[in-house]
Every structure is written in structure tokens, then in C-alpha cells.
Short mmCIF file of C-alpha atoms and ligand atoms in Angstrom, two decimals:
data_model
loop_
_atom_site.label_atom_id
_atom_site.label_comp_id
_atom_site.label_asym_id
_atom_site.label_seq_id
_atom_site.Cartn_x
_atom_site.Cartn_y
_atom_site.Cartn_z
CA UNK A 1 0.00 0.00 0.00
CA UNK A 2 1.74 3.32 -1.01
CA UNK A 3 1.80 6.24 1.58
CA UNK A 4 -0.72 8.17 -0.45
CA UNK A 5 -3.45 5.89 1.07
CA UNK A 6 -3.79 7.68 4.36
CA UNK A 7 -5.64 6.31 7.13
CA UNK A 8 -8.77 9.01 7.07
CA UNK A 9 -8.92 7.55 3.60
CA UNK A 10 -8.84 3.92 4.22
CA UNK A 11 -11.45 4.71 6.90
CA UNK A 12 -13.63 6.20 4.32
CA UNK A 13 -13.29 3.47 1.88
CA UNK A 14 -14.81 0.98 4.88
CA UNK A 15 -17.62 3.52 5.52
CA UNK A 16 -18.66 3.41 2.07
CA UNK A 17 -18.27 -0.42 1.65
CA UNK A 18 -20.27 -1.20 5.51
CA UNK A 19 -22.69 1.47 4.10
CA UNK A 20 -23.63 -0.69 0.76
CA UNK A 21 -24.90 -3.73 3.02
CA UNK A 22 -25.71 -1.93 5.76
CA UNK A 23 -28.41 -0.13 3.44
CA UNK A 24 -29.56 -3.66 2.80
CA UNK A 25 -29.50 -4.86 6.33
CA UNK A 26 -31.77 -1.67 7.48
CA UNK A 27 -33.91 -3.16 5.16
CA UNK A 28 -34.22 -5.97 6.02
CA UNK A 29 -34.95 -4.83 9.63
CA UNK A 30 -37.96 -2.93 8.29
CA UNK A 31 -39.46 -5.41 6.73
CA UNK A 32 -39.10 -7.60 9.34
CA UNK A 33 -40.33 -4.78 11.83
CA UNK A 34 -43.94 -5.50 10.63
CA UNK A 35 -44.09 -9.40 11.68
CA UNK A 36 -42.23 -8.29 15.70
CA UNK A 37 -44.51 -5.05 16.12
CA UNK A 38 -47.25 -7.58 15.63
CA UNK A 39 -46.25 -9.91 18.02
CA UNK A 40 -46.13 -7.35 20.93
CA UNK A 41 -50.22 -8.01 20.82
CA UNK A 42 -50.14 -11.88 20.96
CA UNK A 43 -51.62 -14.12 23.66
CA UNK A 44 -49.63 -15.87 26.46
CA UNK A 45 -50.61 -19.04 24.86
CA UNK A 46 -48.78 -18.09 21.10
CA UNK A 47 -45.96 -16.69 22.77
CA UNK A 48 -44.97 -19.85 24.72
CA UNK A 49 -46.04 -21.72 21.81
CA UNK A 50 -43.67 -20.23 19.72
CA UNK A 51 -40.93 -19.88 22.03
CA UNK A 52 -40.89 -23.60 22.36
CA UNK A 53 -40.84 -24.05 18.62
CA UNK A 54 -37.89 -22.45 18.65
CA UNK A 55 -35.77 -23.29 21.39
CA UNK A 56 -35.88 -26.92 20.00
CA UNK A 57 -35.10 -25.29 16.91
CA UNK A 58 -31.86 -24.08 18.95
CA UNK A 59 -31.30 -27.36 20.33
CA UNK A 60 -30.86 -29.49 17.41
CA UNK A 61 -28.75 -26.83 15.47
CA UNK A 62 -26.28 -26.41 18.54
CA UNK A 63 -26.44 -29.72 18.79
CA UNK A 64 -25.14 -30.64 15.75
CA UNK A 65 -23.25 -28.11 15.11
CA UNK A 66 -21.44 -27.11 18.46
CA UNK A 67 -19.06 -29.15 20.26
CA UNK A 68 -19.47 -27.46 23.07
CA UNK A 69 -23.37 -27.50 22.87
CA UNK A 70 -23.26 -31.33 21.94
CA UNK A 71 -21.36 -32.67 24.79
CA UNK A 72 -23.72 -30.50 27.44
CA UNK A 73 -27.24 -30.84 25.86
CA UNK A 74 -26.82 -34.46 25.63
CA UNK A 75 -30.16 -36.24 27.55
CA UNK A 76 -32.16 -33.72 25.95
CA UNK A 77 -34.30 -34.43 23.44
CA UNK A 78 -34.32 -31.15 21.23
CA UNK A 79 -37.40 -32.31 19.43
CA UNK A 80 -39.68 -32.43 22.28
CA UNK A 81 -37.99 -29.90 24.98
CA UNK A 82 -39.67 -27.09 26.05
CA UNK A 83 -38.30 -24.02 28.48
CA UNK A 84 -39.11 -26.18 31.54
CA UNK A 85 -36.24 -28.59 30.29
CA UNK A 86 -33.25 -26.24 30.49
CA UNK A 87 -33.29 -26.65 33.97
CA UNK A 88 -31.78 -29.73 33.35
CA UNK A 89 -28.62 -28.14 31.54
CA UNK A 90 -25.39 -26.46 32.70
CA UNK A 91 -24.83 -23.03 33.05
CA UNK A 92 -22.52 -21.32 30.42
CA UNK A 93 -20.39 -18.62 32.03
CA UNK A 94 -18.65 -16.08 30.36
CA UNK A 95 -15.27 -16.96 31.00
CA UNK A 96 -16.58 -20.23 29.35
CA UNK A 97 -18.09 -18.66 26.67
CA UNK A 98 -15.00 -16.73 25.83
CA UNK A 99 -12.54 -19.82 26.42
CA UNK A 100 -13.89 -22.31 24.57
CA UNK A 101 -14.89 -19.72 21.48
CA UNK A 102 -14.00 -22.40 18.75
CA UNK A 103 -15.97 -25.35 20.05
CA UNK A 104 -18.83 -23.04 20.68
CA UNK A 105 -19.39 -21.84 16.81
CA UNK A 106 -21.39 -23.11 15.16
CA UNK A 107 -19.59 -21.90 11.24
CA UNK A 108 -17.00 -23.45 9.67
CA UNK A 109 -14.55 -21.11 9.08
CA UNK A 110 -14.77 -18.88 12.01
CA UNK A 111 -12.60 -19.50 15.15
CA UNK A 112 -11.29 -17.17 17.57
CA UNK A 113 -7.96 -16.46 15.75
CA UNK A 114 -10.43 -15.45 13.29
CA UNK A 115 -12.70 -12.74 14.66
CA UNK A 116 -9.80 -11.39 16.30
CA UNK A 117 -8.11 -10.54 13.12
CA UNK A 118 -11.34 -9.17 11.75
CA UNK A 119 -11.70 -6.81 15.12
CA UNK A 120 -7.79 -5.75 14.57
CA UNK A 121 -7.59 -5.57 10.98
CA UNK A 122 -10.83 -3.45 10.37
CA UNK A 123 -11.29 0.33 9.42
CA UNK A 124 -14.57 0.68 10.31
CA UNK A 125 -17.48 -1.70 11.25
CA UNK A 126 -17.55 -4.64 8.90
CA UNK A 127 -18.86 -7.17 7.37
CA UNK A 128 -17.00 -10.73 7.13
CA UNK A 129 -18.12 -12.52 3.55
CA UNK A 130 -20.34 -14.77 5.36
CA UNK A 131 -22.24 -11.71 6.55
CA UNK A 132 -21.26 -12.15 9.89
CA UNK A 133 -20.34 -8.57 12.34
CA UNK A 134 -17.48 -8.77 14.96
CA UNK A 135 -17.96 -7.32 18.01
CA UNK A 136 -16.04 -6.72 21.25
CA UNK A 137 -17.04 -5.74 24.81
CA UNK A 138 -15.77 -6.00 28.03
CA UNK A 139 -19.53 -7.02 30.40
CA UNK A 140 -20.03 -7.25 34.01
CA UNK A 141 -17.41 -8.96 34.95
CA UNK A 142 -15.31 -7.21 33.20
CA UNK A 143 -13.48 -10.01 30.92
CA UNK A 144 -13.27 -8.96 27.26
CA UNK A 145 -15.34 -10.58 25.53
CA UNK A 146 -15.52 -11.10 20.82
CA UNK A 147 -18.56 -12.17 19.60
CA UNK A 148 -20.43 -12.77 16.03
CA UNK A 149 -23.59 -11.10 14.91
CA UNK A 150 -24.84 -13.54 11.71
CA UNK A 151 -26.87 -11.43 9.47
CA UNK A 152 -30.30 -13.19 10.95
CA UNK A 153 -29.59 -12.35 14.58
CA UNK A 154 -28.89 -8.72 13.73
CA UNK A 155 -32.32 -8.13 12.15
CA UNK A 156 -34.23 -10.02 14.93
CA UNK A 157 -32.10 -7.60 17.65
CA UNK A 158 -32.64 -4.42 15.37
CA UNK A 159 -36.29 -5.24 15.45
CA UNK A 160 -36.24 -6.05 19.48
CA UNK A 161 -34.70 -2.81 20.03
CA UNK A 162 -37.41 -0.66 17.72
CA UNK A 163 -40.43 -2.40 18.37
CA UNK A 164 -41.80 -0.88 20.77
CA UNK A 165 -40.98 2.69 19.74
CA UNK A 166 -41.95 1.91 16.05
CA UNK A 167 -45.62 0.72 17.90
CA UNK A 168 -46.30 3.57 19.64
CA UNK A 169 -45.24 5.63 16.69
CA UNK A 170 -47.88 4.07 14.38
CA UNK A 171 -50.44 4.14 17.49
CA UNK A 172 -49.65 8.11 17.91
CA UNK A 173 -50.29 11.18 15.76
CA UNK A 174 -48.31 11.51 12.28
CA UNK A 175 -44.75 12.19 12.76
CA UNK A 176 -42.65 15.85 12.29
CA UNK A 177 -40.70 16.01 9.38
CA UNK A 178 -38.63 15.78 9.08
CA UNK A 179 -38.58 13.51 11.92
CA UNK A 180 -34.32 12.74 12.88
CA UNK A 181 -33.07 10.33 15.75
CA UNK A 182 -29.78 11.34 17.21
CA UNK A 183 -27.92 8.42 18.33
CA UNK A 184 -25.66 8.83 20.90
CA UNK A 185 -23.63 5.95 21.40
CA UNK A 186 -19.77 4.76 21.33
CA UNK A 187 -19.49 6.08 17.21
CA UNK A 188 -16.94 3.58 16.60
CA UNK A 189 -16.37 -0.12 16.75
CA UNK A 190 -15.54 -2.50 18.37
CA UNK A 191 -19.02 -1.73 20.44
CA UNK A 192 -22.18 -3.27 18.88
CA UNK A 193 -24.34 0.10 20.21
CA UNK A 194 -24.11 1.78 17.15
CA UNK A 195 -25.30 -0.63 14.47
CA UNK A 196 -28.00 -1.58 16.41
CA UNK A 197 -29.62 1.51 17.87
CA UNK A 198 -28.65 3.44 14.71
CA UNK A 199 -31.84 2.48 12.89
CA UNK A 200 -34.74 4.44 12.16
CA UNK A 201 -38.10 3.36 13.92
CA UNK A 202 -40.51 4.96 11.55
CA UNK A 203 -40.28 5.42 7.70
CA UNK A 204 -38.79 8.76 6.29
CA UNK A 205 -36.83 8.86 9.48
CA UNK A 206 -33.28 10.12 8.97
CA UNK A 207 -30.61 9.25 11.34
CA UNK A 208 -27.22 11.20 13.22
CA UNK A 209 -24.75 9.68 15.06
CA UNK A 210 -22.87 11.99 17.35
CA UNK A 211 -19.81 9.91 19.20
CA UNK A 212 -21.13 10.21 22.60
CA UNK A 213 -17.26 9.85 23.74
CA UNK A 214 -16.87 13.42 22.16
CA UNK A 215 -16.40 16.40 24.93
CA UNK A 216 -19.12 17.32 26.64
CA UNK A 217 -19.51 20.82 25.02
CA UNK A 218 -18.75 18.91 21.40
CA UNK A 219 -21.49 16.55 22.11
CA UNK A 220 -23.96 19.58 23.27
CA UNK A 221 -23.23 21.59 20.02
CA UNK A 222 -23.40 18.35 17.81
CA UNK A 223 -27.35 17.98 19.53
CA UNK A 224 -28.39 21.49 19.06
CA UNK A 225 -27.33 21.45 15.30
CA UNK A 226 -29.01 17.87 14.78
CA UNK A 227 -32.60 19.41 15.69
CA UNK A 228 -33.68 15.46 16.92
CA UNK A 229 -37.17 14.68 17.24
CA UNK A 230 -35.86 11.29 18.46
CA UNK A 231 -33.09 10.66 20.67
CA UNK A 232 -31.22 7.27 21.52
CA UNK A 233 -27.84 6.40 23.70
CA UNK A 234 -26.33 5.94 26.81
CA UNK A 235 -28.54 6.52 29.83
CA UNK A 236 -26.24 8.91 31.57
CA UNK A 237 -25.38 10.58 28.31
CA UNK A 238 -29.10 10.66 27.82
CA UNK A 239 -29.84 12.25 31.32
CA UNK A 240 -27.11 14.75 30.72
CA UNK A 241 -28.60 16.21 28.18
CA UNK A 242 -31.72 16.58 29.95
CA UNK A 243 -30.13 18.40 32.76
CA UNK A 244 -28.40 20.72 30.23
CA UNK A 245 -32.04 21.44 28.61
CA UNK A 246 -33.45 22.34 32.27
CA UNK A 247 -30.30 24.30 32.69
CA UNK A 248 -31.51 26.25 29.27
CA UNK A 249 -27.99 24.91 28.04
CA UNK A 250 -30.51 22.98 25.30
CA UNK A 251 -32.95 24.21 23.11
CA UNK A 252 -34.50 21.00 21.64
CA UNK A 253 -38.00 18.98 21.44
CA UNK A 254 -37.82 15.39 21.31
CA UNK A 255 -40.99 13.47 21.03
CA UNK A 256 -39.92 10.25 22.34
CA UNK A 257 -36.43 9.27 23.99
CA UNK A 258 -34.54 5.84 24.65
CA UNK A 259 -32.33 4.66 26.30
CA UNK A 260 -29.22 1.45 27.03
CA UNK A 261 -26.01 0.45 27.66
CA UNK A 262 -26.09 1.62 31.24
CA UNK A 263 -28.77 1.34 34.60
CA UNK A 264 -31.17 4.20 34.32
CA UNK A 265 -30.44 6.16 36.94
CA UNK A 266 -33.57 7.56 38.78
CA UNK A 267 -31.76 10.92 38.66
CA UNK A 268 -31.54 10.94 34.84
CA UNK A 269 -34.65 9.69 34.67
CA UNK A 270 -36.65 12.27 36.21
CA UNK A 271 -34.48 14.69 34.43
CA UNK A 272 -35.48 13.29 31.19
CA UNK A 273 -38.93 13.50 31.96
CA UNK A 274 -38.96 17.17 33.20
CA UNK A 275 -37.14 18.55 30.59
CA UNK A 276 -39.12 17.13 27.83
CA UNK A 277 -42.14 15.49 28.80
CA UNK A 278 -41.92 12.56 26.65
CA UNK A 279 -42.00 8.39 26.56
CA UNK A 280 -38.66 6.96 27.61
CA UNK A 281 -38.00 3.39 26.44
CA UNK A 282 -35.49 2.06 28.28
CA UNK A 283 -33.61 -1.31 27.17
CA UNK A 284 -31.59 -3.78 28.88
CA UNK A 285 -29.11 -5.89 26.72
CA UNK A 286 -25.66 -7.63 26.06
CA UNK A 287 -23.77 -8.12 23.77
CA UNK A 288 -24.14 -11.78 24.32
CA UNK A 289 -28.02 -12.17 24.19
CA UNK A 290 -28.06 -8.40 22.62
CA UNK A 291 -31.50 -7.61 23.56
CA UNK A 292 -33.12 -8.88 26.51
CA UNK A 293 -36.22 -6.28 27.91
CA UNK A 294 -37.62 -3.25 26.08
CA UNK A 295 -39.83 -0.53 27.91
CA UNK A 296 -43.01 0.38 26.47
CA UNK A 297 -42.93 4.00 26.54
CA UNK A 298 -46.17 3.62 28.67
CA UNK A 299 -46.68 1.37 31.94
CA UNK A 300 -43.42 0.74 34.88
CA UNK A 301 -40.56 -1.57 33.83
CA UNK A 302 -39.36 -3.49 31.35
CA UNK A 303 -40.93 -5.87 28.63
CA UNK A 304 -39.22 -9.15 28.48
CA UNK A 305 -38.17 -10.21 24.92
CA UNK A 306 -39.97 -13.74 25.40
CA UNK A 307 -40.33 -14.31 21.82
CA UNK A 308 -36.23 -14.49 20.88
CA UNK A 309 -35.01 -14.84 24.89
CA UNK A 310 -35.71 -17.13 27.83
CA UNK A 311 -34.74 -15.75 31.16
CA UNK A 312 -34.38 -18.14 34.11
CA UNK A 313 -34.34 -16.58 37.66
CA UNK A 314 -31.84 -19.31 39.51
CA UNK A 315 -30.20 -20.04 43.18
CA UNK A 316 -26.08 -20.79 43.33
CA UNK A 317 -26.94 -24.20 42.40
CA UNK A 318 -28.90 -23.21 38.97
CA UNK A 319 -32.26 -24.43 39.87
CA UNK A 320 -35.68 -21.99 39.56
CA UNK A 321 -36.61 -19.56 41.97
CA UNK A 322 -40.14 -18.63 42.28
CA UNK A 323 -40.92 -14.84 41.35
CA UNK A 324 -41.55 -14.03 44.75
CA UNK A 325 -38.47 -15.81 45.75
CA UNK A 326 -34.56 -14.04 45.53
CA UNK A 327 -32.22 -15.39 42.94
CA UNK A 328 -28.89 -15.43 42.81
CA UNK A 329 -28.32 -15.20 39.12
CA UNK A 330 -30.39 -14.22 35.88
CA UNK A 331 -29.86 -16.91 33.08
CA UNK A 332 -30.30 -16.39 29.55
CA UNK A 333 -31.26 -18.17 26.46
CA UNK A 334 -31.12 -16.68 22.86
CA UNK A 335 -33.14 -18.37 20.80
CA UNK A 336 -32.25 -16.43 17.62
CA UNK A 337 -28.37 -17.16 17.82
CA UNK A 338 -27.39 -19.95 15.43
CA UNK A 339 -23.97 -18.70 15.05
CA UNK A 340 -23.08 -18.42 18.58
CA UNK A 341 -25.31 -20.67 20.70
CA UNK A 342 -25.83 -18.98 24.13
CA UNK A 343 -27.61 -21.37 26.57
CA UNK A 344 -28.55 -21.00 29.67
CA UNK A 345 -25.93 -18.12 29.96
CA UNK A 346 -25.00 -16.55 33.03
CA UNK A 347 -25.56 -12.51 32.86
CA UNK A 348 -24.46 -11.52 35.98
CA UNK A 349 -27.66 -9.25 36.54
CA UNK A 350 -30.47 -9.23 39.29
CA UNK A 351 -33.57 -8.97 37.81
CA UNK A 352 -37.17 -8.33 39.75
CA UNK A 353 -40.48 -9.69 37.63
CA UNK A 354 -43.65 -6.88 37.97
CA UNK A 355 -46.90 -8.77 38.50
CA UNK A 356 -50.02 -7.76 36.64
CA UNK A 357 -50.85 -6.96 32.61
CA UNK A 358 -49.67 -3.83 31.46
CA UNK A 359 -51.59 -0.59 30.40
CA UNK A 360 -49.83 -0.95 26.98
CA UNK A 361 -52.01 -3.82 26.49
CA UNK A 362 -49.16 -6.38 25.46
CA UNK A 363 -49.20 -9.85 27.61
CA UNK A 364 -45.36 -10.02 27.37
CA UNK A 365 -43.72 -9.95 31.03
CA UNK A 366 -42.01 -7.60 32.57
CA UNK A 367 -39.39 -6.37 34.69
CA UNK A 368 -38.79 -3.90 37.08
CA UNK A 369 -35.56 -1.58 35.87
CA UNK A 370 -32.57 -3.06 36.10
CA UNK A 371 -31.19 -1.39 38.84
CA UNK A 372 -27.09 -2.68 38.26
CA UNK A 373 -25.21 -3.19 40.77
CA UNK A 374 -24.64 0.05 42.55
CA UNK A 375 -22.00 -1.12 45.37
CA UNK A 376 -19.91 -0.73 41.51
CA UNK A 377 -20.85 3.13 40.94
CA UNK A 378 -18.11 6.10 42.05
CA UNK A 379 -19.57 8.86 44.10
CA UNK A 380 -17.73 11.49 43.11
CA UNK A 381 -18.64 15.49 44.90
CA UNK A 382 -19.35 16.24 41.11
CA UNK A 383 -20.84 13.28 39.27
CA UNK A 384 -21.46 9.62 39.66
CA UNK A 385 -19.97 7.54 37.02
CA UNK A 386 -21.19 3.91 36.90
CA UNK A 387 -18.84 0.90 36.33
CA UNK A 388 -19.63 0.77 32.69
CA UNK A 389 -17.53 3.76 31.96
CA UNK A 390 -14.39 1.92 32.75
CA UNK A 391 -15.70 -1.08 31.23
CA UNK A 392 -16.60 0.44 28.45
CA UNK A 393 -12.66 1.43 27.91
CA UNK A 394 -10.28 -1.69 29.53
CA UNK A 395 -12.67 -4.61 28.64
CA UNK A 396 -12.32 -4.03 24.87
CA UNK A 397 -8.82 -3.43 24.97
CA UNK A 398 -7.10 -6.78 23.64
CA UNK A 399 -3.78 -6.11 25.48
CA UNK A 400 -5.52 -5.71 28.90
CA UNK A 401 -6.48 -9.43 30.01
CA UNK A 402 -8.09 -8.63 33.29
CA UNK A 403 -8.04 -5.26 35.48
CA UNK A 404 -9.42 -3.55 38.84
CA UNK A 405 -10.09 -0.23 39.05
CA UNK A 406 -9.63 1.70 42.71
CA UNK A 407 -11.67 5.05 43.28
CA UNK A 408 -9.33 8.11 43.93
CA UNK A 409 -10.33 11.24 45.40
CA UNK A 410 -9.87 13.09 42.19
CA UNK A 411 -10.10 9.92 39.67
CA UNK A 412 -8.70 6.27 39.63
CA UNK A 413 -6.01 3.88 39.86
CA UNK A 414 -5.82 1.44 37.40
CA UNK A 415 -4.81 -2.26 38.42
CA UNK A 416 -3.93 -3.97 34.74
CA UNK A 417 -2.64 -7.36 33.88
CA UNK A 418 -1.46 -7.25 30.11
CA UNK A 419 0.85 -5.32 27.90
CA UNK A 420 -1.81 -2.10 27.37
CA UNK A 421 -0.56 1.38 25.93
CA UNK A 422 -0.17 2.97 29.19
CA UNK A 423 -0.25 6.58 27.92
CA UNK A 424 -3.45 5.79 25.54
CA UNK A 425 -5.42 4.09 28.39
CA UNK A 426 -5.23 6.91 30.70
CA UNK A 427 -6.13 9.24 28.52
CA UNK A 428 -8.95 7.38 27.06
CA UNK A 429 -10.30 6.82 30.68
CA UNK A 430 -9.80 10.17 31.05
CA UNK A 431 -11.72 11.18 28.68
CA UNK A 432 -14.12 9.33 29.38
CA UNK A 433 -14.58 10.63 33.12
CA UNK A 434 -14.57 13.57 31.92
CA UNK A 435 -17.78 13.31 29.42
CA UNK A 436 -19.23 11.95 32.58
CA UNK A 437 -18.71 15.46 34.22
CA UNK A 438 -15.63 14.40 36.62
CA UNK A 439 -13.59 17.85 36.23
CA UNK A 440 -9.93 17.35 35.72
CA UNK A 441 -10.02 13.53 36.28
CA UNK A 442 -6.65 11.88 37.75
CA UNK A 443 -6.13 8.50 36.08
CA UNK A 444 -2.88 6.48 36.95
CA UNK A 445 -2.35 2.97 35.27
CA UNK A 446 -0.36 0.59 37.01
CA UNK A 447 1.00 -2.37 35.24
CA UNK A 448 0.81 -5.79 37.84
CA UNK A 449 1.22 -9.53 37.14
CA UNK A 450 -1.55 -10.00 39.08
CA UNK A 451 -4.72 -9.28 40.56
CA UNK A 452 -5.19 -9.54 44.19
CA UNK A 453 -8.70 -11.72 44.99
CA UNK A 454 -10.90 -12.12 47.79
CA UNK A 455 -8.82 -14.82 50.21
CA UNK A 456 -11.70 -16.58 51.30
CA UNK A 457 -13.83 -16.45 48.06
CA UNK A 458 -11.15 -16.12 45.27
CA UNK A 459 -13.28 -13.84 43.85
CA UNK A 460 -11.88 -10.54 42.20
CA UNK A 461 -13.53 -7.24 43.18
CA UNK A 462 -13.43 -4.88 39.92
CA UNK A 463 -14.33 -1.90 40.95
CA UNK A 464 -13.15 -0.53 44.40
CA UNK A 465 -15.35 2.66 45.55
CA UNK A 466 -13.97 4.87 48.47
CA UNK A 467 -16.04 4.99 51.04
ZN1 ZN B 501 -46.29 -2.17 28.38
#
């Protein structure tokens, strides 16, 4: 390649090449938009029916074509099990999933060694020639984590995601025009928040991402100048914005708002709702499962995604808990992930079932918010950032293999195991922090060979707050 192909150029080559099939993805989520928004109104009865259908549907493809699947769903008999039989299988953790990648795929052709060289090699968001997307995130317990998107599983997320929004928006009065959804997320891969939440819920509806890891100021001009009718992104990004518009720091008028990636705070929340008086859809995913519960716009909590995800509310031992009863873990099931079988799939979050139908009218059950864990948050005089932040950063970096991060007075110190660019960490943290509102953060990294854990548990804390 001769010098005259500068990067900014090379990056602008992927754009346009993504763009092509992206255009052709988006779609394909419309069109398949019509058959989900339909669904919302379906009867218990059709919705276990069908989720059945299709976990067997699961069962025999991982079966046959996972290694890893095979050896643990053995016993089971995928052509007759229903939910009530998964019970009787193992729980998958994530440093399982992430360990025994290769045996877990279910396409010849992809590996590990594979998906890594797609996630280093790549410009931009891509596209492998099986149709496949790469993505990278480092979850709750903060282990990085590479996973595959077939072309399939993105649609079904895409339409998870916009359902309910593109419901109430045929339910409502016409939309503005023209009517434009700013989408606030990471901007840039490896994170799967873009793709999926940068899709338009309603026809004619035009779309602007604005990096949401910009400055704060940068991000607050970008906003103003995008004159959204729709917003979408990070909860605390979201509920920043709303306290700048109270603060008359905003001059804009969304008609409906949504938000992910992070707890919503009952702070931003309330800010949200203050400043603009509108429907806020919340959404709790992964980038395992990718979509797991969708808010309605319109009654409390969250809608589970029963249709394309099982969740099982389980003791330490992995057996049910009744919804009344505590549970130690949230499993999860998705049923639309040929490529990369999750089964019974430890998530690491609490979850709370709401009794009782919802105003909305839909028979699909719901959740309270997820809260996260908040023992994980920094209290800081200025701000609170949550855990994400940092995990956001250090568990997609591939040269940090595991990390703690210790609240400072002014910031944090960085525990990292791994050969990381010191100097690009801290100020990517940094940055970070500081679009969370931390003034003049302090970050120090400190390189270690290991991690101290928990002497009685073995456990690793991750995030140390001061107290
Ligand atoms: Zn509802």
C-alpha cells in the first residue's frame, strides 16, 4: 500500500463499503419490523407456543453443530424440549463462553484467531463474507469478551430494540418532518451500540450519530445542530442532556427518547422526563443475548423479549426460583443465535419480575428496571460515574487481560494485567470521566502480574469505591 493511502482515507473506503450492506440490512430490519410489532399483541398461549418451537429449533442446530453445545445438551431431546427442560442443563459462564470460542461456533470457518483478526484488521465496522459482524465488549465482569452477529440475529435484535418505539409511533399522531433520531452511542467499533440503535423506527426517518465519547460541550453543540425529534444512547449521556435542557444549556424537542447500555439512573430519569415530557424506552441488553427487555414508553418496567429470549431466575446451584423468591443469578437463552449458541448463559444481573398486565395492552412480562449493581458506581462530589464507563474502555482493549479499578479522590487507579498502551489508556479513561462530568479527572495505570482476589472467596472485586 503506497503512503498516499492515508488512514482518514482507508477509513472512508470501509464507511462506504459497511454502508452498501448496511443499506440492505436496514432493510431488512424494516421489513421484518412488521411481523415483531405484531407480536407485541399476541396471547400468552402463542408466545410460549412459539418460544418452544424455537428453542428446539436451537437445540438441534447447537447440537449438531457445536461441540461445546453437543457434549452439554446431551439427555435432551431437542425435538420435544420445552423451556421447563433447560433446567436440566449447565450453566454457560462467560469466562466459558470466551474460552472455549471455537468449540462453541457453530460456522466453519470462524474461530477465535479469526474474529480477532477481523476486530484488529478493520477500518470501520464490517462485514465478514459470510455476513457475519465482529464485536467486542468487556460485560459485568469485566473479561473482554468477541462475539459474532450472523446477518439473521442482527435483524431479529434491530427489530427487538425498535419495536416498541416503532408501535407507539404508528399508534400516535403523524410524525414531524422531518422527523431525525440522534444516536448517541460509542461512534466507533468494536461496540455493537451503534449498528443496532442506529436504525430508524418509523419510515422517512433520517438518522445522526454523534460519538457520545466526544467532549461534553462537542457533544452539546453536535445535539443542538441535529434538531432530533428522536433521541437514543447511553442513559447517563441521555440524562445529561436533559439536565443541560433544564439548565436552558438545550434548546430541543424530542418526542420520544430511549435509552441502554447503562442502569437508568432515577436521577436521569426524572431529568429526562422534566425537561421534555416525553415516553422513555429504556432497554436492557448484552452483547451476548443483545436484547433482553424493552420498555413500552407507557406502563413501569421493562418488557421481556420472550419471543427471541428465555430468562431463568436461579439459586447458586442453577435451579428456579419462584418470582416471589430471591435469585442469585439471571440466566439467559437466545433463541435467535445460530452462530453463537448462548444457553442457559449466566448474565451476571439481578432482575425483579412486575406482577399484573400492562396498560400498553401487550401480555409479554415484565421487569422492574434493572437497577445494576450500585455497590460498583463512584460517588464522586461532582458526578457519579457507573462501572460501565471503565468497562466500556479496559474490557475491549485486547492487550488488557483482566483489570481492577480503585476510586481516587480526584479519579482512579488502574490495576492492569497485560501489555496495554499505558499513555493511551489513561487518557482514554480520562476522557471518558470527563464526558461523565468528573472535572480534571486523575487517572494512573499501574501495570501488575496479578490481581489480588478475595482470600476466602477467590473472587476478584473490579471496581473498588472509596467509602
Ligand atoms: Zn407495556
Amino acid at each position: 500500500m503506497s503512503e498516499s493511502v492515508g488512514g482518514t482515507d482507508r477509513v472512508s473506503v470501509a464507511k462506504a463499503e459497511y454502508g452498501r450492506l448496511r443499506a440492505g440490512h436496514l432493510s431488512a430490519v424494516s421489513a421484518a419490523l412488521e411481523d415483531h410489532v405484531a407480536r407485541l399483541d399476541w396471547p400468552r398461549e402463542r408466545i410460549e407456543r412459539y418460544r418452544d418451537q424455537r428453542l428446539r429449533a436451537l437445540l438441534a442446530y447447537a447440537r449438531e453443530r457445536s461441540p461445546f453445545h453437543a457434549a452439554r445438551t446431551r439427555g435432551l431431546d431437542p425435538s420435544s424440549a420445552t423451556v421447563a427442560d433447560l433446567v436440566r442443563l449447565p450453566v454457560m459462564t462467560k469466562q466459558e463462553a470466551q474460552e472455549e470460542w471455537d468449540a462453541i461456533v457453530t460456522v466453519p470457518g470462524l474461530d477465535r484467531e479469526k474474529a480477532e483478526h477481523t476486530l484488529a484488521g478493520q477500518a470501520w465496522f464490517s462485514y465478514t463474507p459470510e455476513g457475519q459482524q465482529i464485536f467486542s465488549s468487556g460485560g459485568s465482569t469485566g473479561v473482554r469478551g468477541v462475539y459474532a452477529w450472523d446477518w439473521e440475529l442482527f435483524v431479529t435484535l434491530a427489530c427487538l430494540a425498535w419495536r416498541m418505539q416503532a408501535r407507539e409511533e404508528r399508534r400516535g399522531p403523524p410524525l414531524r418532518h422531518p422527523a431525525r433520531l440522534a444516536v448517541l452511542e460509542a461512534g466507533v467499533p468494536p461496540h455493537a451500540s451503534t449498528p443496532l440503535f442506529d436504525v430508524p423506527s418509523a419510515a422517512g426517518m433520517e438518522t445522526v450519530v454523534i460519538p457520545a465519547s466526544a467532549p461534553f460541550d462537542e457533544v452539546l453543540a453536535a445535539v443542538a445542530a441535529a434538531r432530533p425529534t428522536h433521541l437514543v444512547g447511553y442513559a447517563t449521556v441521555i440524562g445529561r442532556l436533559a439536565r443541560a435542557a433544564l439548565a436552558g444549556m438545550l434548546e430541543i424537542h424530542p418526542v420520544r427518547v430511549s435509552t441502554n447500555s447503562e442502569p437508568l439512573f432515577e436521577e436521569d430519569q426524572r431529568a429526562i422526563r422534566e425537561a421534555w415530557h416525553v415516553p422513555v424506552h429504556n432497554l436492557w441488553g448484552s452483547t451476548e443475548i443483545g436484547v433482553q427487555a424493552v420498555g413500552c414508553g407507557r406502563g413501569v418496567g421493562l418488557h421481556v423479549c420472550e419471543d427471541e429470549v428465555v430468562l431463568e431466575r436461579v439459586d447458586e446451584a442453577g435451579t428456579s426460583v419462584a418470582p416471589d423468591e430471591p435469585a442469585a443469578r439471571t440466566l439467559a437463552t437466545g433463541l435467535a443465535n445460530r452462530t453463537f449458541p448462548f444457553i442457559r448463559y449466566d448474565l451476571g444481573d439481578e432482575i425483579t419480575p412486575l406482577p399484573g398486565r400492562c396498560e400498553c395492552g401487550s401480555s409479554f412480562a415484565r421487569l422492574a428496571d434493572i437497577a445494576g449493581r450500585r455497590d460498583d458506581d463512584f460517588r464522586y462530589p461532582a458526578c457519579t460515574i457507573p462501572a460501565s464507563v471503565f468497562r466500556h474502555v479496559l474490557g475491549t482493549d485486547p492487550r488488557v487481560s483482566e483489570y481492577q479499578v480503585r476510586q481516587t479522590r480526584a479519579g482512579a487507579e488502574i490495576l492492569v494485567v497485560g501489555a496495554p498502551d499505558a499513555a493511551a489508556l489513561t487518557s482514554s479513561v480520562t476522557a471518558e470521566l470527563r464526558r461523565h462530568g468528573l472535572p480534571e479527572p486523575e487517572v494512573r495505570i499501574r501495570p501488575v502480574d496479578r490481581l489480588p482476589r478475595h482470600e476466602a472467596t477467590g473472587k476478584l472485586r473490579r471496581f473498588i469505591a472509596l467509602r
